[in-house]
Amino acid sequence: MENSRNSNENNIVIDVKDLKIRYRCLNKMSIRKSLLSLKKSKIEIFEAVRGISFQVPKGEIMGIVGKNGSGKSTLLRAIAGVFSPDEGSIDLHGHSVSLLSIGVGFQKKLTGRENIYLSGMLLGFSEDEIDSKIEEIIEFSELGDFINRPVKTYSSGMYSKLAFSITAILETEVILIDEVLSVGDSKFKKKSYKKMQQLITNEDRTVIIVSHNNDTLNKLCNSILWLHEGKIKMQGSPGEVLEAYEEFMS
């Protein structure tokens, strides 16, 4: 895919301003001590995202790179509404958003079928809209009879297949992808990659992809954001940023 998608700066879909997200950490020893002494434990504050600002125009496919712990997944979860900003703001201008990330969004005691409805409603779809798509989701997932079993009985591959299928078939205006462009066995990987290419090449859809696969980002994206220790180190064209990132990491 050519990195030539038209970016209209006046048609901003994702607007992040001065975003800060902090975690409050308590270790087990301090919790035990606090219970024994009835004193407050010292709470350690870790700032995962440290005052970043950027905009993503409609139709943009933006990749995010950075070493582990740089704040990439935290940023995606904040844009998806899983985390609330401690400071700053995220404005999606009313657009619907879905997060494709393994380990986020399913109720383990519910069946796969029930989780499709739950996920769909959380994404803002009506029951009728989900009804019209559910057989397509189930067929794409290749889960067969397992769709009526609790998700807690699923293997990681089955879990990821269901997560991918929901995001792929219940199409939102903004798709956030966290390290799961290819999931499942080799046959499903090819199918999922082809489907994702089809989804993100829709010029009305805005996409952010977090990945450690620079070749994939170079092929799919038209801009790259490099996060380092919670801050933006560089932002620009895939060739420029990925070359600098690879040199830095080596």
PDB file of C-alpha atoms in Angstrom:
ATOM      1  CA  MET A   1       0.000   0.000   0.000  1.00  0.00           C
ATOM      2  CA  GLU A   2       1.387   3.426  -0.906  1.00  0.00           C
ATOM      3  CA  ASN A   3       1.916   5.962   1.860  1.00  0.00           C
ATOM      4  CA  SER A   4       0.016   8.615  -0.036  1.00  0.00           C
ATOM      5  CA  ARG A   5      -3.271   8.981   1.773  1.00  0.00           C
ATOM      6  CA  ASN A   6      -4.587  12.533   1.688  1.00  0.00           C
ATOM      7  CA  SER A   7      -4.460  14.145   5.163  1.00  0.00           C
ATOM      8  CA  ASN A   8      -6.822  17.060   5.675  1.00  0.00           C
ATOM      9  CA  GLU A   9      -5.468  19.009   8.633  1.00  0.00           C
ATOM     10  CA  ASN A  10      -8.858  20.655   9.129  1.00  0.00           C
ATOM     11  CA  ASN A  11     -10.578  17.298   9.509  1.00  0.00           C
ATOM     12  CA  ILE A  12      -9.082  16.116  12.797  1.00  0.00           C
ATOM     13  CA  VAL A  13     -10.524  12.891  14.239  1.00  0.00           C
ATOM     14  CA  ILE A  14      -8.191  12.370  17.237  1.00  0.00           C
ATOM     15  CA  ASP A  15      -6.942  15.402  19.145  1.00  0.00           C
ATOM     16  CA  VAL A  16      -4.635  14.714  22.112  1.00  0.00           C
ATOM     17  CA  LYS A  17      -3.491  17.705  24.175  1.00  0.00           C
ATOM     18  CA  ASP A  18      -0.956  17.720  27.034  1.00  0.00           C
ATOM     19  CA  LEU A  19      -1.949  14.160  27.994  1.00  0.00           C
ATOM     20  CA  LYS A  20      -0.599  12.753  31.251  1.00  0.00           C
ATOM     21  CA  ILE A  21      -1.484   9.334  32.688  1.00  0.00           C
ATOM     22  CA  ARG A  22      -0.146   8.123  36.024  1.00  0.00           C
ATOM     23  CA  TYR A  23      -0.198   4.783  37.801  1.00  0.00           C
ATOM     24  CA  ARG A  24      -0.291   4.477  41.558  1.00  0.00           C
ATOM     25  CA  CYS A  25       1.897   1.597  42.705  1.00  0.00           C
ATOM     26  CA  LEU A  26       1.840  -0.325  45.997  1.00  0.00           C
ATOM     27  CA  ASN A  27       4.132  -3.295  46.492  1.00  0.00           C
ATOM     28  CA  LYS A  28       3.041  -6.348  48.478  1.00  0.00           C
ATOM     29  CA  MET A  29       5.444  -5.676  51.333  1.00  0.00           C
ATOM     30  CA  SER A  30       4.132  -2.153  51.852  1.00  0.00           C
ATOM     31  CA  ILE A  31       0.510  -3.376  51.807  1.00  0.00           C
ATOM     32  CA  ARG A  32       1.327  -5.998  54.469  1.00  0.00           C
ATOM     33  CA  LYS A  33       3.163  -3.463  56.597  1.00  0.00           C
ATOM     34  CA  SER A  34       0.298  -0.997  56.349  1.00  0.00           C
ATOM     35  CA  LEU A  35      -2.195  -3.623  57.509  1.00  0.00           C
ATOM     36  CA  LEU A  36       0.001  -4.575  60.463  1.00  0.00           C
ATOM     37  CA  SER A  37       0.910  -1.061  61.513  1.00  0.00           C
ATOM     38  CA  LEU A  38      -2.364   0.584  60.480  1.00  0.00           C
ATOM     39  CA  LYS A  39      -0.277   3.288  58.846  1.00  0.00           C
ATOM     40  CA  LYS A  40      -0.589   4.516  55.306  1.00  0.00           C
ATOM     41  CA  SER A  41       1.848   2.954  52.889  1.00  0.00           C
ATOM     42  CA  LYS A  42       3.900   5.224  50.717  1.00  0.00           C
ATOM     43  CA  ILE A  43       2.297   5.245  47.278  1.00  0.00           C
ATOM     44  CA  GLU A  44       4.713   5.406  44.375  1.00  0.00           C
ATOM     45  CA  ILE A  45       3.502   7.382  41.353  1.00  0.00           C
ATOM     46  CA  PHE A  46       4.650   6.294  37.897  1.00  0.00           C
ATOM     47  CA  GLU A  47       3.900   8.633  34.996  1.00  0.00           C
ATOM     48  CA  ALA A  48       3.428   6.404  31.944  1.00  0.00           C
ATOM     49  CA  VAL A  49       2.430   9.212  29.547  1.00  0.00           C
ATOM     50  CA  ARG A  50       4.173  12.500  30.200  1.00  0.00           C
ATOM     51  CA  GLY A  51       2.425  15.460  28.595  1.00  0.00           C
ATOM     52  CA  ILE A  52       2.112  14.545  24.917  1.00  0.00           C
ATOM     53  CA  SER A  53       0.125  16.315  22.196  1.00  0.00           C
ATOM     54  CA  PHE A  54      -0.679  15.227  18.643  1.00  0.00           C
ATOM     55  CA  GLN A  55      -3.509  15.158  16.110  1.00  0.00           C
ATOM     56  CA  VAL A  56      -4.647  12.463  13.693  1.00  0.00           C
ATOM     57  CA  PRO A  57      -6.681  13.587  10.659  1.00  0.00           C
ATOM     58  CA  LYS A  58      -9.489  11.572   9.111  1.00  0.00           C
ATOM     59  CA  GLY A  59      -8.248   8.652   7.054  1.00  0.00           C
ATOM     60  CA  GLU A  60      -4.744   8.648   8.537  1.00  0.00           C
ATOM     61  CA  ILE A  61      -3.005   5.366   9.384  1.00  0.00           C
ATOM     62  CA  MET A  62      -0.564   6.231  12.155  1.00  0.00           C
ATOM     63  CA  GLY A  63       1.907   3.762  13.615  1.00  0.00           C
ATOM     64  CA  ILE A  64       3.349   4.035  17.104  1.00  0.00           C
ATOM     65  CA  VAL A  65       6.790   2.661  17.952  1.00  0.00           C
ATOM     66  CA  GLY A  66       8.877   2.623  21.114  1.00  0.00           C
ATOM     67  CA  LYS A  67      10.631   0.177  23.392  1.00  0.00           C
ATOM     68  CA  ASN A  68       8.656  -1.757  26.011  1.00  0.00           C
ATOM     69  CA  GLY A  69       7.440   0.527  28.787  1.00  0.00           C
ATOM     70  CA  SER A  70       7.382   3.663  26.646  1.00  0.00           C
ATOM     71  CA  GLY A  71       3.622   4.200  27.113  1.00  0.00           C
ATOM     72  CA  LYS A  72       2.275   2.889  23.788  1.00  0.00           C
ATOM     73  CA  SER A  73      -0.452   0.572  25.115  1.00  0.00           C
ATOM     74  CA  THR A  74      -1.382   3.032  27.868  1.00  0.00           C
ATOM     75  CA  LEU A  75      -1.907   5.707  25.210  1.00  0.00           C
ATOM     76  CA  LEU A  76      -4.142   3.432  23.104  1.00  0.00           C
ATOM     77  CA  ARG A  77      -6.241   2.478  26.126  1.00  0.00           C
ATOM     78  CA  ALA A  78      -6.667   6.146  27.005  1.00  0.00           C
ATOM     79  CA  ILE A  79      -7.854   6.981  23.478  1.00  0.00           C
ATOM     80  CA  ALA A  80     -10.273   4.012  23.700  1.00  0.00           C
ATOM     81  CA  GLY A  81     -11.652   5.300  27.014  1.00  0.00           C
ATOM     82  CA  VAL A  82     -10.286   2.449  29.154  1.00  0.00           C
ATOM     83  CA  PHE A  83      -8.095   4.902  31.092  1.00  0.00           C
ATOM     84  CA  SER A  84      -8.988   8.477  32.037  1.00  0.00           C
ATOM     85  CA  PRO A  85      -6.396  11.246  31.642  1.00  0.00           C
ATOM     86  CA  ASP A  86      -4.867  12.547  34.868  1.00  0.00           C
ATOM     87  CA  GLU A  87      -4.164  15.760  33.003  1.00  0.00           C
ATOM     88  CA  GLY A  88      -4.835  17.016  29.498  1.00  0.00           C
ATOM     89  CA  SER A  89      -7.550  15.902  27.094  1.00  0.00           C
ATOM     90  CA  ILE A  90      -8.488  13.473  24.324  1.00  0.00           C
ATOM     91  CA  ASP A  91     -11.134  14.606  21.842  1.00  0.00           C
ATOM     92  CA  LEU A  92     -12.505  12.073  19.318  1.00  0.00           C
ATOM     93  CA  HIS A  93     -15.003  14.619  17.932  1.00  0.00           C
ATOM     94  CA  GLY A  94     -17.875  12.164  18.378  1.00  0.00           C
ATOM     95  CA  HIS A  95     -16.363   9.333  16.338  1.00  0.00           C
ATOM     96  CA  SER A  96     -16.897   5.690  17.321  1.00  0.00           C
ATOM     97  CA  VAL A  97     -13.736   3.847  18.385  1.00  0.00           C
ATOM     98  CA  SER A  98     -12.737   0.200  18.892  1.00  0.00           C
ATOM     99  CA  LEU A  99      -9.618  -1.190  20.533  1.00  0.00           C
ATOM    100  CA  LEU A 100      -8.168  -4.445  19.253  1.00  0.00           C
ATOM    101  CA  SER A 101      -5.968  -5.644  22.094  1.00  0.00           C
ATOM    102  CA  ILE A 102      -5.704  -9.127  23.564  1.00  0.00           C
ATOM    103  CA  GLY A 103      -6.826  -9.178  27.177  1.00  0.00           C
ATOM    104  CA  VAL A 104      -9.129  -6.169  26.977  1.00  0.00           C
ATOM    105  CA  GLY A 105     -12.892  -6.174  26.881  1.00  0.00           C
ATOM    106  CA  PHE A 106     -14.231  -9.704  27.520  1.00  0.00           C
ATOM    107  CA  GLN A 107     -16.157 -11.021  30.514  1.00  0.00           C
ATOM    108  CA  LYS A 108     -14.587 -14.432  31.097  1.00  0.00           C
ATOM    109  CA  LYS A 109     -17.716 -16.063  32.603  1.00  0.00           C
ATOM    110  CA  LEU A 110     -19.890 -15.155  29.609  1.00  0.00           C
ATOM    111  CA  THR A 111     -19.979 -17.176  26.396  1.00  0.00           C
ATOM    112  CA  GLY A 112     -18.354 -16.007  23.194  1.00  0.00           C
ATOM    113  CA  ARG A 113     -21.793 -15.193  21.780  1.00  0.00           C
ATOM    114  CA  GLU A 114     -22.729 -13.132  24.847  1.00  0.00           C
ATOM    115  CA  ASN A 115     -19.411 -11.306  24.655  1.00  0.00           C
ATOM    116  CA  ILE A 116     -20.121 -10.342  21.050  1.00  0.00           C
ATOM    117  CA  TYR A 117     -23.287  -8.565  22.201  1.00  0.00           C
ATOM    118  CA  LEU A 118     -21.527  -6.984  25.174  1.00  0.00           C
ATOM    119  CA  SER A 119     -18.607  -5.755  23.077  1.00  0.00           C
ATOM    120  CA  GLY A 120     -20.918  -4.470  20.361  1.00  0.00           C
ATOM    121  CA  MET A 121     -23.046  -2.497  22.797  1.00  0.00           C
ATOM    122  CA  LEU A 122     -19.946  -1.020  24.443  1.00  0.00           C
ATOM    123  CA  LEU A 123     -18.903   0.126  20.966  1.00  0.00           C
ATOM    124  CA  GLY A 124     -22.264   1.870  20.573  1.00  0.00           C
ATOM    125  CA  PHE A 125     -24.060  -0.609  18.305  1.00  0.00           C
ATOM    126  CA  SER A 126     -27.724  -1.463  18.852  1.00  0.00           C
ATOM    127  CA  GLU A 127     -28.909  -5.014  19.468  1.00  0.00           C
ATOM    128  CA  ASP A 128     -30.488  -5.083  16.008  1.00  0.00           C
ATOM    129  CA  GLU A 129     -27.211  -3.993  14.415  1.00  0.00           C
ATOM    130  CA  ILE A 130     -25.332  -6.738  16.262  1.00  0.00           C
ATOM    131  CA  ASP A 131     -28.045  -9.273  15.298  1.00  0.00           C
ATOM    132  CA  SER A 132     -27.424  -8.444  11.640  1.00  0.00           C
ATOM    133  CA  LYS A 133     -23.673  -9.066  11.976  1.00  0.00           C
ATOM    134  CA  ILE A 134     -23.368 -11.851  14.569  1.00  0.00           C
ATOM    135  CA  GLU A 135     -23.392 -14.833  12.196  1.00  0.00           C
ATOM    136  CA  GLU A 136     -20.699 -13.157  10.083  1.00  0.00           C
ATOM    137  CA  ILE A 137     -18.608 -12.584  13.234  1.00  0.00           C
ATOM    138  CA  ILE A 138     -19.017 -16.203  14.346  1.00  0.00           C
ATOM    139  CA  GLU A 139     -18.182 -17.552  10.886  1.00  0.00           C
ATOM    140  CA  PHE A 140     -15.092 -15.331  10.588  1.00  0.00           C
ATOM    141  CA  SER A 141     -13.867 -16.375  14.060  1.00  0.00           C
ATOM    142  CA  GLU A 142     -13.896 -20.086  13.125  1.00  0.00           C
ATOM    143  CA  LEU A 143     -14.841 -20.946  16.728  1.00  0.00           C
ATOM    144  CA  GLY A 144     -17.703 -23.301  15.838  1.00  0.00           C
ATOM    145  CA  ASP A 145     -19.517 -24.701  18.892  1.00  0.00           C
ATOM    146  CA  PHE A 146     -17.077 -22.934  21.223  1.00  0.00           C
ATOM    147  CA  ILE A 147     -18.982 -19.705  20.568  1.00  0.00           C
ATOM    148  CA  ASN A 148     -21.584 -20.964  23.095  1.00  0.00           C
ATOM    149  CA  ARG A 149     -19.011 -21.814  25.764  1.00  0.00           C
ATOM    150  CA  PRO A 150     -17.582 -19.424  28.408  1.00  0.00           C
ATOM    151  CA  VAL A 151     -14.611 -17.391  27.219  1.00  0.00           C
ATOM    152  CA  LYS A 152     -12.635 -18.598  30.270  1.00  0.00           C
ATOM    153  CA  THR A 153     -12.440 -22.008  28.528  1.00  0.00           C
ATOM    154  CA  TYR A 154     -10.787 -20.502  25.422  1.00  0.00           C
ATOM    155  CA  SER A 155      -7.143 -20.830  24.477  1.00  0.00           C
ATOM    156  CA  SER A 156      -5.256 -17.580  23.841  1.00  0.00           C
ATOM    157  CA  GLY A 157      -5.574 -18.228  20.100  1.00  0.00           C
ATOM    158  CA  MET A 158      -9.361 -18.632  20.304  1.00  0.00           C
ATOM    159  CA  TYR A 159      -9.623 -15.527  22.476  1.00  0.00           C
ATOM    160  CA  SER A 160      -7.670 -13.476  19.954  1.00  0.00           C
ATOM    161  CA  LYS A 161      -9.705 -14.841  17.032  1.00  0.00           C
ATOM    162  CA  LEU A 162     -12.942 -13.683  18.675  1.00  0.00           C
ATOM    163  CA  ALA A 163     -11.503 -10.272  19.569  1.00  0.00           C
ATOM    164  CA  PHE A 164     -10.259  -9.760  16.028  1.00  0.00           C
ATOM    165  CA  SER A 165     -13.524 -10.899  14.433  1.00  0.00           C
ATOM    166  CA  ILE A 166     -15.633  -8.494  16.492  1.00  0.00           C
ATOM    167  CA  THR A 167     -13.425  -5.531  15.572  1.00  0.00           C
ATOM    168  CA  ALA A 168     -13.193  -6.577  11.926  1.00  0.00           C
ATOM    169  CA  ILE A 169     -16.921  -7.060  11.350  1.00  0.00           C
ATOM    170  CA  LEU A 170     -18.395  -4.375  13.643  1.00  0.00           C
ATOM    171  CA  GLU A 171     -16.628  -1.574  11.819  1.00  0.00           C
ATOM    172  CA  THR A 172     -16.039   1.650  13.774  1.00  0.00           C
ATOM    173  CA  GLU A 173     -14.743   4.984  12.456  1.00  0.00           C
ATOM    174  CA  VAL A 174     -11.554   4.739  14.512  1.00  0.00           C
ATOM    175  CA  ILE A 175      -9.656   1.467  14.981  1.00  0.00           C
ATOM    176  CA  LEU A 176      -6.851   1.114  17.529  1.00  0.00           C
ATOM    177  CA  ILE A 177      -4.660  -1.958  17.042  1.00  0.00           C
ATOM    178  CA  ASP A 178      -2.271  -3.099  19.775  1.00  0.00           C
ATOM    179  CA  GLU A 179       0.197  -5.751  18.536  1.00  0.00           C
ATOM    180  CA  VAL A 180      -2.456  -8.088  17.119  1.00  0.00           C
ATOM    181  CA  LEU A 181      -2.473  -7.546  13.352  1.00  0.00           C
ATOM    182  CA  SER A 182      -1.988 -11.274  12.839  1.00  0.00           C
ATOM    183  CA  VAL A 183      -3.580 -13.711  15.265  1.00  0.00           C
ATOM    184  CA  GLY A 184      -4.329 -17.415  15.458  1.00  0.00           C
ATOM    185  CA  ASP A 185      -2.892 -20.156  13.243  1.00  0.00           C
ATOM    186  CA  SER A 186      -1.151 -19.502   9.915  1.00  0.00           C
ATOM    187  CA  LYS A 187      -4.391 -19.754   7.902  1.00  0.00           C
ATOM    188  CA  PHE A 188      -6.198 -17.312  10.193  1.00  0.00           C
ATOM    189  CA  LYS A 189      -3.167 -14.972  10.213  1.00  0.00           C
ATOM    190  CA  LYS A 190      -3.381 -14.621   6.435  1.00  0.00           C
ATOM    191  CA  LYS A 191      -7.139 -14.084   6.571  1.00  0.00           C
ATOM    192  CA  SER A 192      -6.939 -11.547   9.416  1.00  0.00           C
ATOM    193  CA  TYR A 193      -4.112  -9.587   7.793  1.00  0.00           C
ATOM    194  CA  LYS A 194      -6.030  -9.397   4.517  1.00  0.00           C
ATOM    195  CA  LYS A 195      -9.190  -8.270   6.340  1.00  0.00           C
ATOM    196  CA  MET A 196      -7.299  -5.638   8.306  1.00  0.00           C
ATOM    197  CA  GLN A 197      -5.714  -4.297   5.124  1.00  0.00           C
ATOM    198  CA  GLN A 198      -9.207  -4.033   3.651  1.00  0.00           C
ATOM    199  CA  LEU A 199     -10.495  -2.186   6.741  1.00  0.00           C
ATOM    200  CA  ILE A 200      -7.700   0.321   7.141  1.00  0.00           C
ATOM    201  CA  THR A 201      -7.438   1.220   3.468  1.00  0.00           C
ATOM    202  CA  ASN A 202     -10.955   2.688   3.686  1.00  0.00           C
ATOM    203  CA  GLU A 203     -10.207   6.416   3.410  1.00  0.00           C
ATOM    204  CA  ASP A 204     -13.010   7.295   5.853  1.00  0.00           C
ATOM    205  CA  ARG A 205     -11.463   5.193   8.623  1.00  0.00           C
ATOM    206  CA  THR A 206      -8.759   6.447  10.966  1.00  0.00           C
ATOM    207  CA  VAL A 207      -6.322   3.902  12.380  1.00  0.00           C
ATOM    208  CA  ILE A 208      -3.573   3.804  15.008  1.00  0.00           C
ATOM    209  CA  ILE A 209      -1.317   0.729  15.040  1.00  0.00           C
ATOM    210  CA  VAL A 210       1.111  -0.180  17.836  1.00  0.00           C
ATOM    211  CA  SER A 211       3.611  -2.748  16.645  1.00  0.00           C
ATOM    212  CA  HIS A 212       7.223  -3.902  16.977  1.00  0.00           C
ATOM    213  CA  ASN A 213       7.135  -5.068  13.338  1.00  0.00           C
ATOM    214  CA  ASN A 214       8.680  -2.157  11.455  1.00  0.00           C
ATOM    215  CA  ASP A 215       8.172  -3.795   8.053  1.00  0.00           C
ATOM    216  CA  THR A 216       4.415  -3.971   8.666  1.00  0.00           C
ATOM    217  CA  LEU A 217       4.300  -0.352   9.841  1.00  0.00           C
ATOM    218  CA  ASN A 218       6.293   0.801   6.815  1.00  0.00           C
ATOM    219  CA  LYS A 219       3.863  -0.953   4.453  1.00  0.00           C
ATOM    220  CA  LEU A 220       0.611   0.112   6.115  1.00  0.00           C
ATOM    221  CA  CYS A 221       1.177   3.527   7.710  1.00  0.00           C
ATOM    222  CA  ASN A 222       1.541   7.038   6.370  1.00  0.00           C
ATOM    223  CA  SER A 223       2.913   8.506   9.583  1.00  0.00           C
ATOM    224  CA  ILE A 224       4.797   7.238  12.643  1.00  0.00           C
ATOM    225  CA  LEU A 225       4.843   8.503  16.227  1.00  0.00           C
ATOM    226  CA  TRP A 226       7.875   7.454  18.292  1.00  0.00           C
ATOM    227  CA  LEU A 227       7.276   7.336  22.039  1.00  0.00           C
ATOM    228  CA  HIS A 228      10.202   7.167  24.432  1.00  0.00           C
ATOM    229  CA  GLU A 229       9.731   7.031  28.205  1.00  0.00           C
ATOM    230  CA  GLY A 230       6.248   8.525  27.933  1.00  0.00           C
ATOM    231  CA  LYS A 231       7.200  11.422  25.660  1.00  0.00           C
ATOM    232  CA  ILE A 232       7.166  12.003  21.903  1.00  0.00           C
ATOM    233  CA  LYS A 233      10.735  11.635  20.635  1.00  0.00           C
ATOM    234  CA  MET A 234       9.910  11.996  16.938  1.00  0.00           C
ATOM    235  CA  GLN A 235       6.951  12.161  14.555  1.00  0.00           C
ATOM    236  CA  GLY A 236       6.938  12.069  10.762  1.00  0.00           C
ATOM    237  CA  SER A 237       6.999   9.853   7.686  1.00  0.00           C
ATOM    238  CA  PRO A 238       7.493   6.081   8.166  1.00  0.00           C
ATOM    239  CA  GLY A 239      10.839   5.991   6.379  1.00  0.00           C
ATOM    240  CA  GLU A 240      12.308   8.878   8.347  1.00  0.00           C
ATOM    241  CA  VAL A 241      11.098   7.864  11.815  1.00  0.00           C
ATOM    242  CA  LEU A 242      11.619   4.103  11.500  1.00  0.00           C
ATOM    243  CA  GLU A 243      15.190   4.577  10.248  1.00  0.00           C
ATOM    244  CA  ALA A 244      15.982   6.820  13.232  1.00  0.00           C
ATOM    245  CA  TYR A 245      14.241   4.412  15.630  1.00  0.00           C
ATOM    246  CA  GLU A 246      16.088   1.356  14.312  1.00  0.00           C
ATOM    247  CA  GLU A 247      19.413   3.190  14.601  1.00  0.00           C
ATOM    248  CA  PHE A 248      18.559   4.227  18.164  1.00  0.00           C
ATOM    249  CA  MET A 249      17.545   0.702  19.188  1.00  0.00           C
ATOM    250  CA  SER A 250      20.667  -0.877  17.687  1.00  0.00           C
TER     251      SER A 250
END
